[in-house]
GROMACS .gro file of C-alpha atoms in nm:
model
  201
    1MET     CA    1  -3.675   3.291   2.430
    2PRO     CA    2  -4.015   3.445   2.522
    3VAL     CA    3  -4.013   3.826   2.521
    4ASP     CA    4  -4.175   3.841   2.866
    5ILE     CA    5  -3.889   3.642   3.022
    6VAL     CA    6  -3.632   3.869   2.858
    7GLU     CA    7  -3.822   4.173   2.990
    8GLN     CA    8  -3.837   4.030   3.343
    9VAL     CA    9  -3.466   3.949   3.341
   10MET     CA   10  -3.373   4.297   3.222
   11THR     CA   11  -3.600   4.464   3.477
   12LEU     CA   12  -3.446   4.267   3.763
   13ARG     CA   13  -3.097   4.342   3.632
   14ASP     CA   14  -3.187   4.713   3.627
   15ASN     CA   15  -3.276   4.674   3.996
   16GLY     CA   16  -2.920   4.562   4.066
   17MET     CA   17  -2.968   4.186   4.087
   18ASP     CA   18  -2.689   3.950   3.982
   19PRO     CA   19  -2.751   3.639   3.764
   20PRO     CA   20  -2.806   3.390   4.049
   21GLU     CA   21  -3.052   3.625   4.222
   22ILE     CA   22  -3.247   3.672   3.899
   23ALA     CA   23  -3.252   3.297   3.840
   24ARG     CA   24  -3.388   3.234   4.190
   25VAL     CA   25  -3.659   3.500   4.162
   26LEU     CA   26  -3.782   3.379   3.821
   27GLY     CA   27  -3.734   3.007   3.888
   28ILE     CA   28  -3.506   2.956   3.587
   29SER     CA   29  -3.141   2.853   3.547
   30VAL     CA   30  -2.848   3.095   3.532
   31ASP     CA   31  -2.787   2.977   3.173
   32GLU     CA   32  -3.140   3.090   3.084
   33VAL     CA   33  -3.073   3.427   3.246
   34LEU     CA   34  -2.760   3.467   3.031
   35ALA     CA   35  -2.955   3.363   2.721
   36ALA     CA   36  -3.214   3.631   2.796
   37VAL     CA   37  -2.944   3.897   2.817
   38VAL     CA   38  -2.800   3.783   2.484
   39ASP     CA   39  -3.150   3.806   2.332
   40ALA     CA   40  -3.190   4.158   2.469
   41LEU     CA   41  -2.852   4.255   2.326
   42ARG     CA   42  -2.950   4.125   1.982
   43ARG     CA   43  -3.271   4.327   2.000
   44GLY     CA   44  -3.077   4.642   2.078
   45ASP     CA   45  -3.220   4.691   2.428
   46PRO     CA   46  -3.093   5.033   2.545
   47ARG     CA   47  -3.071   4.908   2.903
   48LEU     CA   48  -2.760   4.707   2.812
   49ALA     CA   49  -2.533   5.008   2.854
   50TRP     CA   50  -2.423   4.843   3.181
   51VAL     CA   51  -2.235   4.579   2.980
   52ALA     CA   52  -1.966   4.833   2.899
   53ASP     CA   53  -1.902   4.883   3.270
   54ALA     CA   54  -1.924   4.518   3.373
   55ARG     CA   55  -1.547   4.476   3.384
   56GLN     CA   56  -1.531   4.696   3.694
   57PRO     CA   57  -1.432   4.499   4.007
   58THR     CA   58  -1.720   4.321   4.178
   59ALA     CA   59  -1.747   4.154   4.516
   60PRO     CA   60  -1.610   3.795   4.513
   61SER     CA   61  -1.881   3.537   4.479
   62PRO     CA   62  -1.895   3.162   4.411
   63ALA     CA   63  -2.182   3.232   4.170
   64PRO     CA   64  -2.184   3.420   3.835
   65THR     CA   65  -2.166   3.801   3.867
   66ALA     CA   66  -2.192   4.100   3.634
   67ALA     CA   67  -1.844   4.014   3.509
   68ALA     CA   68  -1.975   3.674   3.400
   69PHE     CA   69  -2.256   3.853   3.218
   70ASP     CA   70  -1.999   4.064   3.039
   71GLU     CA   71  -1.806   3.753   2.936
   72ALA     CA   72  -2.119   3.581   2.807
   73VAL     CA   73  -2.235   3.883   2.609
   74ALA     CA   74  -1.901   4.011   2.480
   75ARG     CA   75  -1.770   3.666   2.387
   76PRO     CA   76  -2.076   3.443   2.352
   77ASP     CA   77  -1.899   3.192   2.130
   78MET     CA   78  -1.528   3.124   2.099
   79SER     CA   79  -1.579   2.797   1.912
   80ASP     CA   80  -1.468   2.958   1.584
   81GLY     CA   81  -1.115   2.931   1.724
   82VAL     CA   82  -1.118   2.559   1.637
   83ARG     CA   83  -0.814   2.475   1.424
   84ARG     CA   84  -0.643   2.173   1.274
   85VAL     CA   85  -0.333   2.056   1.461
   86PRO     CA   86  -0.035   2.001   1.228
   87ASP     CA   87   0.010   1.629   1.166
   88ASP     CA   88   0.371   1.635   1.286
   89GLU     CA   89   0.256   1.764   1.627
   90ILE     CA   90   0.019   1.479   1.714
   91ASP     CA   91   0.050   1.110   1.802
   92GLY     CA   92  -0.267   1.021   1.611
   93VAL     CA   93  -0.396   1.053   1.256
   94GLU     CA   94  -0.586   1.382   1.284
   95GLY     CA   95  -0.626   1.644   1.554
   96TRP     CA   96  -0.844   1.952   1.614
   97ILE     CA   97  -0.811   2.196   1.899
   98ARG     CA   98  -0.973   2.505   2.050
   99TRP     CA   99  -0.709   2.652   2.282
  100PRO     CA  100  -0.787   3.012   2.382
  101ASP     CA  101  -0.601   3.217   2.642
  102GLU     CA  102  -0.845   3.086   2.903
  103HIS     CA  103  -0.770   2.726   2.809
  104GLU     CA  104  -0.813   2.592   3.163
  105VAL     CA  105  -1.185   2.677   3.125
  106ARG     CA  106  -1.243   2.659   2.747
  107GLY     CA  107  -0.979   2.426   2.610
  108VAL     CA  108  -1.111   2.139   2.392
  109GLU     CA  109  -0.928   1.884   2.177
  110ALA     CA  110  -1.056   1.613   1.940
  111MET     CA  111  -0.813   1.348   1.822
  112LEU     CA  112  -0.847   1.066   1.570
  113LEU     CA  113  -0.610   0.799   1.701
  114ASP     CA  114  -0.689   0.498   1.480
  115PRO     CA  115  -0.968   0.496   1.215
  116ASP     CA  116  -0.992   0.116   1.245
  117ASP     CA  117  -1.032   0.111   1.622
  118GLU     CA  118  -1.371   0.050   1.784
  119TRP     CA  119  -1.341   0.393   1.952
  120PRO     CA  120  -1.134   0.591   1.699
  121TRP     CA  121  -1.183   0.942   1.844
  122THR     CA  122  -1.103   1.097   2.180
  123VAL     CA  123  -1.230   1.433   2.307
  124THR     CA  124  -1.047   1.611   2.589
  125VAL     CA  125  -1.201   1.896   2.790
  126SER     CA  126  -0.954   2.088   3.007
  127ALA     CA  127  -1.205   2.222   3.262
  128PHE     CA  128  -1.266   1.879   3.413
  129GLU     CA  129  -0.925   1.887   3.577
  130PHE     CA  130  -1.085   2.139   3.816
  131VAL     CA  131  -1.461   2.078   3.800
  132ARG     CA  132  -1.514   1.821   4.075
  133GLU     CA  133  -1.821   1.935   4.271
  134GLU     CA  134  -2.195   1.907   4.221
  135PRO     CA  135  -2.416   2.019   4.064
  136ILE     CA  136  -2.187   2.178   3.804
  137GLU     CA  137  -1.984   1.860   3.742
  138SER     CA  138  -2.281   1.642   3.645
  139GLU     CA  139  -2.442   1.919   3.441
  140ALA     CA  140  -2.120   1.988   3.252
  141ARG     CA  141  -2.054   1.619   3.184
  142GLU     CA  142  -2.408   1.570   3.053
  143ALA     CA  143  -2.365   1.875   2.828
  144VAL     CA  144  -2.039   1.740   2.684
  145VAL     CA  145  -2.189   1.397   2.609
  146ALA     CA  146  -2.496   1.557   2.450
  147ALA     CA  147  -2.273   1.777   2.234
  148ILE     CA  148  -2.064   1.480   2.118
  149ARG     CA  149  -2.374   1.276   2.032
  150SER     CA  150  -2.525   1.568   1.840
  151VAL     CA  151  -2.248   1.553   1.578
  152SER     CA  152  -2.335   1.378   1.254
  153GLY     CA  153  -2.150   1.046   1.222
  154VAL     CA  154  -2.118   0.981   1.596
  155THR     CA  155  -2.269   0.646   1.700
  156ALA     CA  156  -2.168   0.634   2.068
  157ALA     CA  157  -1.972   0.822   2.334
  158ALA     CA  158  -1.834   0.717   2.673
  159GLU     CA  159  -1.613   0.861   2.945
  160GLU     CA  160  -1.261   0.718   2.945
  161ASP     CA  161  -1.108   0.943   3.212
  162ARG     CA  162  -1.191   1.260   3.407
  163GLU     CA  163  -1.111   1.486   3.113
  164VAL     CA  164  -1.141   1.240   2.823
  165TRP     CA  165  -1.431   1.090   2.626
  166VAL     CA  166  -1.401   0.819   2.360
  167VAL     CA  167  -1.619   0.833   2.051
  168GLN     CA  168  -1.745   0.573   1.803
  169GLY     CA  169  -1.832   0.654   1.444
  170LYS     CA  170  -1.695   0.868   1.163
  171PRO     CA  171  -1.765   1.230   1.255
  172SER     CA  172  -1.590   1.539   1.125
  173GLY     CA  173  -1.315   1.618   1.375
  174GLN     CA  174  -1.368   1.988   1.327
  175GLU     CA  175  -1.742   1.958   1.398
  176LEU     CA  176  -1.675   1.733   1.696
  177CYS     CA  177  -1.437   1.985   1.850
  178ARG     CA  178  -1.666   2.278   1.767
  179ALA     CA  179  -1.979   2.115   1.914
  180VAL     CA  180  -1.805   2.044   2.244
  181ALA     CA  181  -1.646   2.391   2.246
  182GLU     CA  182  -1.992   2.547   2.208
  183ALA     CA  183  -2.122   2.340   2.501
  184VAL     CA  184  -1.825   2.451   2.712
  185ASP     CA  185  -1.883   2.814   2.612
  186ARG     CA  186  -2.240   2.799   2.742
  187LEU     CA  187  -2.114   2.671   3.077
  188ALA     CA  188  -1.799   2.885   3.091
  189PRO     CA  189  -1.928   3.156   3.330
  190ARG     CA  190  -2.029   2.895   3.588
  191ILE     CA  191  -1.712   2.688   3.540
  192ARG     CA  192  -1.497   2.999   3.576
  193GLU     CA  193  -1.663   3.105   3.900
  194HIS     CA  194  -1.646   2.747   4.030
  195ILE     CA  195  -1.271   2.735   3.967
  196ARG     CA  196  -1.220   3.073   4.134
  197HIS     CA  197  -1.429   2.964   4.430
  198LEU     CA  198  -1.204   2.660   4.475
  199GLY     CA  199  -0.899   2.887   4.470
  200TYR     CA  200  -0.749   2.776   4.139
  201GLY     CA  201  -0.801   3.100   3.950
   0.00000   0.00000   0.00000
């Protein structure tokens, strides 16, 4: 990310602006604002001392707040929690899951049901039980499909149900689950606030 954008984001944050305000002022997305903060953190920007205090209560808002910044910076990627599901616990041939404490936002599962089927894999994303409003729903669905198609060995992907995608090809189940988990992680602050705004969290 360009240094000047990072500098502008940090300056506006120092002036007390929250992520959506910064995004509006600079004409960029909230995800880009979060990425700029992560860049600043990696560069050791001394102005990031506020991250340590970001868990303090903030005013309720349907948009990402300082607490969402804290989540994005302190836990930028939970996809390493992807694990193989024991064979005796699944109905298919092979299963991979990322199931953190906040599974209603970040839960992802990839399942190989039948290697000989035209659509052998399914991918389930928990958040879509709750994400039902625009623009976040379309953006999140596009991100999930893009993540699935980015995995080596995938030849096609399609929605089967609200929370389920079917996948053609012979990808690594671990990589399939991890790629989608990373996409969900990038959207997690917005999904979390969306769910809270709807009264589910």
